[in-house]
Short mmCIF file of C-alpha atoms and ligand atoms in Angstrom, two decimals:
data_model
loop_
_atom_site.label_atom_id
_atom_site.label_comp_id
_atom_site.label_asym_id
_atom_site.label_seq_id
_atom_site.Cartn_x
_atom_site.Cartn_y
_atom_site.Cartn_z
CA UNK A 14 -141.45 194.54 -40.06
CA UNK A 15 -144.47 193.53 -41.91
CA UNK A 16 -142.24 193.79 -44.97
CA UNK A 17 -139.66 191.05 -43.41
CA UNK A 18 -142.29 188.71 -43.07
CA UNK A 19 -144.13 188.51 -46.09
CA UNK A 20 -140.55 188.42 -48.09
CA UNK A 21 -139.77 185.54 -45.59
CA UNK A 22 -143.29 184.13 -46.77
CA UNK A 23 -142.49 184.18 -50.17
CA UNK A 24 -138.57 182.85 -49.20
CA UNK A 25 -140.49 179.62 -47.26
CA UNK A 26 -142.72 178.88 -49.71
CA UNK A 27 -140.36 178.66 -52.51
CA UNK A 28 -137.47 176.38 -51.05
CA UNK A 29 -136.73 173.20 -51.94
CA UNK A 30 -134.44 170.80 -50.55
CA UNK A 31 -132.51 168.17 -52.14
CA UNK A 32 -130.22 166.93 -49.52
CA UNK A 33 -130.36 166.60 -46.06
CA UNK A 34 -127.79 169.53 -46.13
CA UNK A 35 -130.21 171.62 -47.71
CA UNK A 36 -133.43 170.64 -44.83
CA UNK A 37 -130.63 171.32 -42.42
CA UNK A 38 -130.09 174.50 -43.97
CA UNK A 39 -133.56 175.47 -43.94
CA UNK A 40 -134.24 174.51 -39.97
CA UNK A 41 -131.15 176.82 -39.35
CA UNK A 42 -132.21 179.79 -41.04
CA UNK A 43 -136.09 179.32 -40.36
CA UNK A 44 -136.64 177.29 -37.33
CA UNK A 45 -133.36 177.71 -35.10
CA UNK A 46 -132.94 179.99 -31.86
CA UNK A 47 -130.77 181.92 -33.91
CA UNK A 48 -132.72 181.68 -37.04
CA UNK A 49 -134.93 184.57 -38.79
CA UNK A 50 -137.85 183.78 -37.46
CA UNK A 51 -136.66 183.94 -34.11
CA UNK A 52 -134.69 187.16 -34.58
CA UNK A 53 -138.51 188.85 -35.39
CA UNK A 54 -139.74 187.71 -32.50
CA UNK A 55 -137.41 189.18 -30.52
CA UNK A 56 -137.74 192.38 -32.17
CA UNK A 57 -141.45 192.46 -31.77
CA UNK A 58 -141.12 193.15 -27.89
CA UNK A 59 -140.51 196.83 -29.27
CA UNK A 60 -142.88 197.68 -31.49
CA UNK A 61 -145.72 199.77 -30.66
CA UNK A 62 -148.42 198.54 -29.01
CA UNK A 63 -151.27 199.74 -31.87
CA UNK A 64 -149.30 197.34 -34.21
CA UNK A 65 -148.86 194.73 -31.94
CA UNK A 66 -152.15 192.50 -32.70
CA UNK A 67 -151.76 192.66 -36.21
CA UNK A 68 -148.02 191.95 -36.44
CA UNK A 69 -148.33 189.35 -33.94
CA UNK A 70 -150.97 187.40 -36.20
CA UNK A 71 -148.37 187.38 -39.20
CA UNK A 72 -145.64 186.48 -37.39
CA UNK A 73 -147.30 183.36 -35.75
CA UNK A 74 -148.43 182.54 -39.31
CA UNK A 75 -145.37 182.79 -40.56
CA UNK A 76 -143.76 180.34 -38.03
CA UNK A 77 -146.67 177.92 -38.81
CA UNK A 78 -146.35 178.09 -42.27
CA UNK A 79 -142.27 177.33 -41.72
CA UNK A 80 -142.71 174.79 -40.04
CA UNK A 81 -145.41 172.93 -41.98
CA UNK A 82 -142.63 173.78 -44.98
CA UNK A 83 -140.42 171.68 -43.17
CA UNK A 84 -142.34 168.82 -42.36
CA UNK A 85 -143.22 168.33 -45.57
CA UNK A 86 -139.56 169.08 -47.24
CA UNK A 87 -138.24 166.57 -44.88
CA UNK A 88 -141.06 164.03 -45.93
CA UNK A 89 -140.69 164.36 -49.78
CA UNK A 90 -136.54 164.09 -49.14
CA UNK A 91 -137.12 160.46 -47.09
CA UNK A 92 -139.84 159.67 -50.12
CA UNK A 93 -136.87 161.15 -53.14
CA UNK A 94 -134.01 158.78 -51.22
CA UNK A 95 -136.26 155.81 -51.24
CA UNK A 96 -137.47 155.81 -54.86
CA UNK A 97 -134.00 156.61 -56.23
CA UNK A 98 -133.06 153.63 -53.90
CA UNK A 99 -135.38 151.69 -55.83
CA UNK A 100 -134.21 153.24 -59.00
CA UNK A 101 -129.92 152.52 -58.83
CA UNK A 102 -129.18 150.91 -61.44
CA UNK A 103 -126.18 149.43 -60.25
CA UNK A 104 -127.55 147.05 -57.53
CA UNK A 105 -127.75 144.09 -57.85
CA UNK A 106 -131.61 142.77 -60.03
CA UNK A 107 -132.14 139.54 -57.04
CA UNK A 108 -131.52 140.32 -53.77
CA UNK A 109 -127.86 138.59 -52.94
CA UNK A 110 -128.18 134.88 -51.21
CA UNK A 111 -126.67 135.24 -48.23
CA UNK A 112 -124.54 131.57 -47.56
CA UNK A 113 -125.56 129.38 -44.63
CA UNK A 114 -123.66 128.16 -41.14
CA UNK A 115 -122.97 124.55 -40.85
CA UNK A 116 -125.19 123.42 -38.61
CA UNK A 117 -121.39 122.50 -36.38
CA UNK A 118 -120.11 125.70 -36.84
CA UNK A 119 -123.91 126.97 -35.31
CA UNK A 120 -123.33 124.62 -31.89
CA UNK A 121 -119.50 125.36 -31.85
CA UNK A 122 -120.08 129.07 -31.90
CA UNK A 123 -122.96 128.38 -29.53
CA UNK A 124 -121.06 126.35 -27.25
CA UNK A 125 -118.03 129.10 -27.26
CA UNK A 126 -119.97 131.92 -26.55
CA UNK A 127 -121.74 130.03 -23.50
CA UNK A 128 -118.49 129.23 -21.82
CA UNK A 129 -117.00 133.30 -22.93
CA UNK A 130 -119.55 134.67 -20.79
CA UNK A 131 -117.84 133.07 -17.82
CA UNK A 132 -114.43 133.57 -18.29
CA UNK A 133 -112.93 130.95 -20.77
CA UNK A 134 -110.91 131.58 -23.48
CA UNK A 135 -110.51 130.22 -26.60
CA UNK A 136 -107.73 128.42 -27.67
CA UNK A 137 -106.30 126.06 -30.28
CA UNK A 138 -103.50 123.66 -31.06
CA UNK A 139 -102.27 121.40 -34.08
CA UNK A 140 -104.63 118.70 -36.00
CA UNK A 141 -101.56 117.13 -36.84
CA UNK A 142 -99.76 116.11 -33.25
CA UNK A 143 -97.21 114.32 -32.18
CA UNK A 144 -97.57 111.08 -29.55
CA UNK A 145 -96.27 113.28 -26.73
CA UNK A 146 -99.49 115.78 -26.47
CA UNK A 147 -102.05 113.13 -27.42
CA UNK A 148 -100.74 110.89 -24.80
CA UNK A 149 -97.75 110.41 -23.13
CA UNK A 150 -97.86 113.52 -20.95
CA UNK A 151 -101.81 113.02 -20.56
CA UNK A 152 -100.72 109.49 -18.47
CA UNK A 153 -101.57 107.01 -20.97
CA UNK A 154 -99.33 104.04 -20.66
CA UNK A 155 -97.43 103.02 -23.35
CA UNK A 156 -98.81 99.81 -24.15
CA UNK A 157 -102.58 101.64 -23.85
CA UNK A 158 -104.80 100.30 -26.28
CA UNK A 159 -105.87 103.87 -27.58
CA UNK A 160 -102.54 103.70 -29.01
CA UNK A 161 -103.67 101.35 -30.90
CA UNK A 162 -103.45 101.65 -35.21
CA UNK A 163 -106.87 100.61 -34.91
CA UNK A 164 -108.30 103.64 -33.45
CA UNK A 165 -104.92 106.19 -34.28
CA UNK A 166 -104.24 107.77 -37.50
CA UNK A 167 -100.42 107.36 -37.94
CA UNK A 168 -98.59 109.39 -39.94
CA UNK A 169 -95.38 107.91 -39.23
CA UNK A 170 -94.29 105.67 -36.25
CA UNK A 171 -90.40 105.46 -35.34
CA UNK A 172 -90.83 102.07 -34.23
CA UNK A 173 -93.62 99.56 -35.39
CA UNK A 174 -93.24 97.63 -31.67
CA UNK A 175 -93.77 100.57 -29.54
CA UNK A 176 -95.19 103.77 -29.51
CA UNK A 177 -92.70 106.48 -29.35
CA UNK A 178 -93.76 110.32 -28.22
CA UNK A 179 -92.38 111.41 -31.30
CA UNK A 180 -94.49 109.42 -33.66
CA UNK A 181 -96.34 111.79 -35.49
CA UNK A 182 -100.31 110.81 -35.69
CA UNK A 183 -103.79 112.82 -36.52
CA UNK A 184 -105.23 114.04 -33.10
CA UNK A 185 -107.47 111.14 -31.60
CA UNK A 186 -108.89 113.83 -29.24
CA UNK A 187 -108.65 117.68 -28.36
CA UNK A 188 -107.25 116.74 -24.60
CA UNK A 189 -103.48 117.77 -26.31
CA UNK A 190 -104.97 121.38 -26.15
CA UNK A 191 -104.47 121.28 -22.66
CA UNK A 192 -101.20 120.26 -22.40
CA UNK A 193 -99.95 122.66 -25.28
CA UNK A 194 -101.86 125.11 -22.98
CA UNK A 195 -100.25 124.11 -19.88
CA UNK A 196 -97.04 123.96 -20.89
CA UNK A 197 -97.14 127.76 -22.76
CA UNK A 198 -99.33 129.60 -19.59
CA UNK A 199 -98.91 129.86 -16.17
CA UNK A 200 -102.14 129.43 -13.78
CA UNK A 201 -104.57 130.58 -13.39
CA UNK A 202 -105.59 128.73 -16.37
CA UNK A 203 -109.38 128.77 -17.96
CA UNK A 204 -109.73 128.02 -21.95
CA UNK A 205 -112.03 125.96 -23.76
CA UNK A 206 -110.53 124.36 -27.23
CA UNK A 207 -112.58 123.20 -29.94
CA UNK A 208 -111.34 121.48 -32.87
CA UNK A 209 -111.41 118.42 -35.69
CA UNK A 210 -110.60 115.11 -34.31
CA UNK A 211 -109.97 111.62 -35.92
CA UNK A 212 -110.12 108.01 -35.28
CA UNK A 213 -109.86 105.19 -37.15
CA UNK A 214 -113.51 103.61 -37.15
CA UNK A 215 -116.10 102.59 -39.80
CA UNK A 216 -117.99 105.39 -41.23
CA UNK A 217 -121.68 104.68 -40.48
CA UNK A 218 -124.85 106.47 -39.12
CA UNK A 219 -123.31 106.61 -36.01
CA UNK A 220 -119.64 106.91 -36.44
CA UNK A 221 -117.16 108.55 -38.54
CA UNK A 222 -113.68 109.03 -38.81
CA UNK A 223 -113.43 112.67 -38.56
CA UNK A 224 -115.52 114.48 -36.15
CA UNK A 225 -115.54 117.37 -33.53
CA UNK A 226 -115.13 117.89 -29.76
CA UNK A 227 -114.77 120.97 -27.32
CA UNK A 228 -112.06 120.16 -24.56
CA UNK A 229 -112.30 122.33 -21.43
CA UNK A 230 -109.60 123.60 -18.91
CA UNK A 231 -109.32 125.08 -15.59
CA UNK A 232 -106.01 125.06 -13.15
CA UNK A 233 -105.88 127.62 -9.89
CA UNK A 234 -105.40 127.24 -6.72
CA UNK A 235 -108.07 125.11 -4.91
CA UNK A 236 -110.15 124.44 -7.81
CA UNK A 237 -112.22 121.63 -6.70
CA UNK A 238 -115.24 119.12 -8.10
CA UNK A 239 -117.97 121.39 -6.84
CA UNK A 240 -116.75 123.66 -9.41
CA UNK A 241 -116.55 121.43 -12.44
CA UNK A 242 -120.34 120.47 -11.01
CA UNK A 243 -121.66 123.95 -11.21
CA UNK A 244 -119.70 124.86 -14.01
CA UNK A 245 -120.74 121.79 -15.88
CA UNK A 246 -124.86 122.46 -14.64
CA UNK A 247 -124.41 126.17 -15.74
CA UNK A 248 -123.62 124.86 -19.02
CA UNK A 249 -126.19 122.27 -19.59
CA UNK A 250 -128.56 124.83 -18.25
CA UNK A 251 -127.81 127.38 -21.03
CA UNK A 252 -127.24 124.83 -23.71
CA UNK A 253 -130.29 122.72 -23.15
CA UNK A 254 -132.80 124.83 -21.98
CA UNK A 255 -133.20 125.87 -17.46
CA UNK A 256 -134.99 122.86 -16.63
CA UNK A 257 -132.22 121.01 -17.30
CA UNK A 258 -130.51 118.42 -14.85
CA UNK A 259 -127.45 116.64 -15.07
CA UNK A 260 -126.00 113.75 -13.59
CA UNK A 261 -122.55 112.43 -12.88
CA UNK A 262 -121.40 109.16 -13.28
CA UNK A 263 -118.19 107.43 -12.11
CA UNK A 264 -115.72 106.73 -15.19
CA UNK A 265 -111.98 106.29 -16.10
CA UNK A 266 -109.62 108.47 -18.03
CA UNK A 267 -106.09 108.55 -17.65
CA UNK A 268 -105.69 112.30 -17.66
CA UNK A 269 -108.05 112.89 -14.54
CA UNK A 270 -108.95 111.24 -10.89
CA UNK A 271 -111.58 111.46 -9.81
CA UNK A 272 -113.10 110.71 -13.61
CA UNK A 273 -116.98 111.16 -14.09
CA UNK A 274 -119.28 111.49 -17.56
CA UNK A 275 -121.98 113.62 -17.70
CA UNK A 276 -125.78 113.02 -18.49
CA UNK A 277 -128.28 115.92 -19.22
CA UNK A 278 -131.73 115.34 -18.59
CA UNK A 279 -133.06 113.72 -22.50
CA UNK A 280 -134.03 117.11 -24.25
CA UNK A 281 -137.08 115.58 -26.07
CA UNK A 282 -138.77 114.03 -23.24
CA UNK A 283 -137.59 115.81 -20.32
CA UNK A 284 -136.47 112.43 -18.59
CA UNK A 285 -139.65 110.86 -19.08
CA UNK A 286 -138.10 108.23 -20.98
CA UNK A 287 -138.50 108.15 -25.22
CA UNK A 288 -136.82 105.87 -28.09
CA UNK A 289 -134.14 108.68 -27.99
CA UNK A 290 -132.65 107.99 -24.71
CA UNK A 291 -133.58 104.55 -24.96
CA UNK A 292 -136.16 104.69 -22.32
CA UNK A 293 -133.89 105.81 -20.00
CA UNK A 294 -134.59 109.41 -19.22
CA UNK A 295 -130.64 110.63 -20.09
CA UNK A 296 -127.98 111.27 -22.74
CA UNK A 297 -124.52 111.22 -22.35
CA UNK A 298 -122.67 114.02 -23.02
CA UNK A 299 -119.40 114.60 -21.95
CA UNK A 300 -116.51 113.02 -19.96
CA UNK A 301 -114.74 115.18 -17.65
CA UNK A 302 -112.86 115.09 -14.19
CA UNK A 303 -110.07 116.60 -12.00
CA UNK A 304 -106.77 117.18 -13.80
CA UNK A 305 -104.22 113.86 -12.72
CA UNK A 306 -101.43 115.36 -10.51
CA UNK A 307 -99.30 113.10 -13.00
CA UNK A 308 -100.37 115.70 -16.01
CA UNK A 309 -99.92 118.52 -14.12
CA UNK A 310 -96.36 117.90 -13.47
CA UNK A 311 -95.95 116.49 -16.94
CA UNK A 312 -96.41 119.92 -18.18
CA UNK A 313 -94.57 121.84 -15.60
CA UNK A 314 -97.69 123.01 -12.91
CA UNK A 315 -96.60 122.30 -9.17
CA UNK A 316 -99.72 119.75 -8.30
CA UNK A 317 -99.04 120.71 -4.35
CA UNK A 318 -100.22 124.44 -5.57
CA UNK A 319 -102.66 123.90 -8.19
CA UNK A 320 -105.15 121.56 -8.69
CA UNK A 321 -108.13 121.74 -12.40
CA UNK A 322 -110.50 120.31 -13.44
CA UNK A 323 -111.31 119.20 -17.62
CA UNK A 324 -113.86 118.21 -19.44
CA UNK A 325 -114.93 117.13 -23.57
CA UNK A 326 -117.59 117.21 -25.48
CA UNK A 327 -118.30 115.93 -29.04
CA UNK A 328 -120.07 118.80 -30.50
CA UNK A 329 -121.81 116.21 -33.53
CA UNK A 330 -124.71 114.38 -30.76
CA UNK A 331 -126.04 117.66 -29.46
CA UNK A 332 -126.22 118.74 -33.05
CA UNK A 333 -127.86 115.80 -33.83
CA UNK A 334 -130.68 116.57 -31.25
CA UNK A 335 -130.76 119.70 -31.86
CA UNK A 336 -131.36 119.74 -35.22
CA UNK A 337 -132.84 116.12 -35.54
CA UNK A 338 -130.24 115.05 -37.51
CA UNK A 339 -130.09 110.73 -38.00
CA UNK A 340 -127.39 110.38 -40.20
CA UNK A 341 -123.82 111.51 -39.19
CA UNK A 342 -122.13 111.36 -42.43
CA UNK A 343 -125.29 114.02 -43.37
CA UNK A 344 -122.14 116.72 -41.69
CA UNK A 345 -119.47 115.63 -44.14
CA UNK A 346 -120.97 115.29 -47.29
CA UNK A 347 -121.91 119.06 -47.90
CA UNK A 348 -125.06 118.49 -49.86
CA UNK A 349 -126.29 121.48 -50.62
CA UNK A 350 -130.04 120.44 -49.83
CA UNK A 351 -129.15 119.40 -46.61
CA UNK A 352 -126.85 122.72 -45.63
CA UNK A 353 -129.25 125.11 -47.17
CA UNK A 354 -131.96 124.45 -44.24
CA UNK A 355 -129.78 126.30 -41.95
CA UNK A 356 -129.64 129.27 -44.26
CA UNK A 357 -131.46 131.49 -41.35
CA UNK A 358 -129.49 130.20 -38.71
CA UNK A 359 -126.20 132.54 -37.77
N1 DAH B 412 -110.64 113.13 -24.40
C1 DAH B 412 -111.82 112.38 -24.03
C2 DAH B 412 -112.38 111.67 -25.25
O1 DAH B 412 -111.98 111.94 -26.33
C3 DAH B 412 -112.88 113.29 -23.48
C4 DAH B 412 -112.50 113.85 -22.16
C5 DAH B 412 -112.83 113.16 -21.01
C6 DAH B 412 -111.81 115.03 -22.05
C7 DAH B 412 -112.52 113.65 -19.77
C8 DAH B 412 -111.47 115.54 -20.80
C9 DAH B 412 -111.83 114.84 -19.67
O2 DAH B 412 -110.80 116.69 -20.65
O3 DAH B 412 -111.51 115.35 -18.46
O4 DAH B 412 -113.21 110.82 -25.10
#
């Protein structure tokens, strides 16, 4: 027996590993229940009880000194991998610049993944629409003055008196989400729809012609304003930080009744009042209400069954407060200076 363990001595001492295969190797042959080591010990329990103290000091050397072997094979192998990490000479010589989000892409995603975690889906529809989803079936009235070519993009009108639903115009809001939505799905129904918008106005600080919104659906059976509410305060609450409050004001669109737009306490004072909410403690941030009976039907949902709520959001203001942006048209130019400070950002 003595013999066994000094040639496993020698055996230890001399291995070398240069692969994790190998260490594994080693811990199996050495270290393992089944391993050498462990075969001697179960041998010792017969030998003769003169021998005993000096074989027993050898052996528990022996499994000392394997696995002290080990420890420091598996050391130098982690040290070997990261110097020859450090020496591949195919990588790259700078580390790679990894591309920033747009600081709307950022709020989009964050404003999608808020409304995900209760239950909407996403969903998207056409930038290029016809007069029938952007307003007919969402009750505007033909002579409405969003109609207007001084807020719509035309592409081309049928008739230059009146509007016609199959004019075919640039999206003037992401509301005709909902109606491509209702008219493909059955209740229940609950999808948020973010997208590019357009409207005909005077690119300045303030405004632009191109710019985003989030539109938000819901249609089940007795959905009701209490649940646009909470829904609505969940949001804000997540978005803006927990000590948020909101506020609902009357308002008119033709697509819902009751109509209301939504304040959130001003996220730089709190509600104290600053030059940012004009000394008024709240910012306006979204219109929203209970789906009109009159859409409903337009797009084939019983109104006697179901009733919704809707709501939309421009997704360029709370990006602007987030991010303390003054300028609007700072989005659309893509200056690299200004996109590169959300390099960190994902
Ligand atoms: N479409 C409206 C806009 O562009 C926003 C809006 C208001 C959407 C109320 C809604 C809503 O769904 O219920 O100003």
């Amino acid at each position: 027996m003595l013999d066994k363990i000094n040639k496993l001595i020698a055996e230890i001492s001399g291995f070398s590993v240069l692969s994790p295969d190998d260490l594994e190797l080693f811990r199996l042959k050495f270290l393992s229940k089944k391993g050498y080591i462990s075969e001697l010990f179960d041998d010792f329990r017969n030998v003769a009880s003169d021998e005993k103290k000096e074989l027993g000091q050898k052996l528990n050397q022996l499994k000392q000194q394997a696995q002290e072997r080990y420890n420091y094979l598996k050391d130098s192998l982690i040290q070997t991998q990261k110097t020859s990490r450090i020496n591949d000479i195919t990588r790259p010589a700078y580390p790679w610049n990894l591309g920033s989000r747009h600081p709307i892409s950022i709020m989009r995603n964050d404003i999608i993944s808020i409304f995900e975690r209760i239950g909407f889906t996403v969903s998207e529809g056409p930038e290029i629409e016809d007069d029938d989803h952007v307003f007919t079936k969402l009750n505007f009235a033909p002579e409405h003055p969003a109609r207007d070519m001084q807020d719509t993009f035309y592409i081309s009108r049928l008739s230059t008196e009146d509007s016609d639903p199959r004019d075919i115009l640039l999206r003037t809001h992401t509301s005709s989400v909902q109606v491509r939505v209702m008219q493909a799905q059955k209740p229940p129904i609950r999808t948020i729809s973010p997208g590019r918008v357009f409207r005909n106005e005077a690119i300045s600080a303030r405004a632009h012609c191109i710019f985003h919104q989030v539109e938000g659906l819901y249609i089940d059976e007795n959905v009701s304003f209490a649940d646009l509410r909470q829904t609505l305060l969940f949001f804000a609450r997540e978005m803006f930080g927990k000590k948020t409050e909101i506020r609902l004001r009357p308002s008119y669109f033709p697509f819902t009744e009751p109509s209301a737009e939504m304040d959130v306490s001003c996220t730089i004072c709190g509600g104290k009042g600053c030059n940012v909410c004009k000394y008024t403690g709240w910012l306006e941030v979204l219109g929203c209400g209970m789906v009109h009976p009159a859409v409903l039907e337009a797009c084939n949902i019983d109104s006697n069954k179901y009733t919704g709520f809707a709501f939309g959001m421009g997704i360029e203001r709370p990006a602007m407060l987030k991010y303390q942006v003054n300028d609007l048209r700072l989005y659309f130019e893509n200056d690299i200076r200004f996109l590169e400070q959300f390099r960190t950002a994902f």
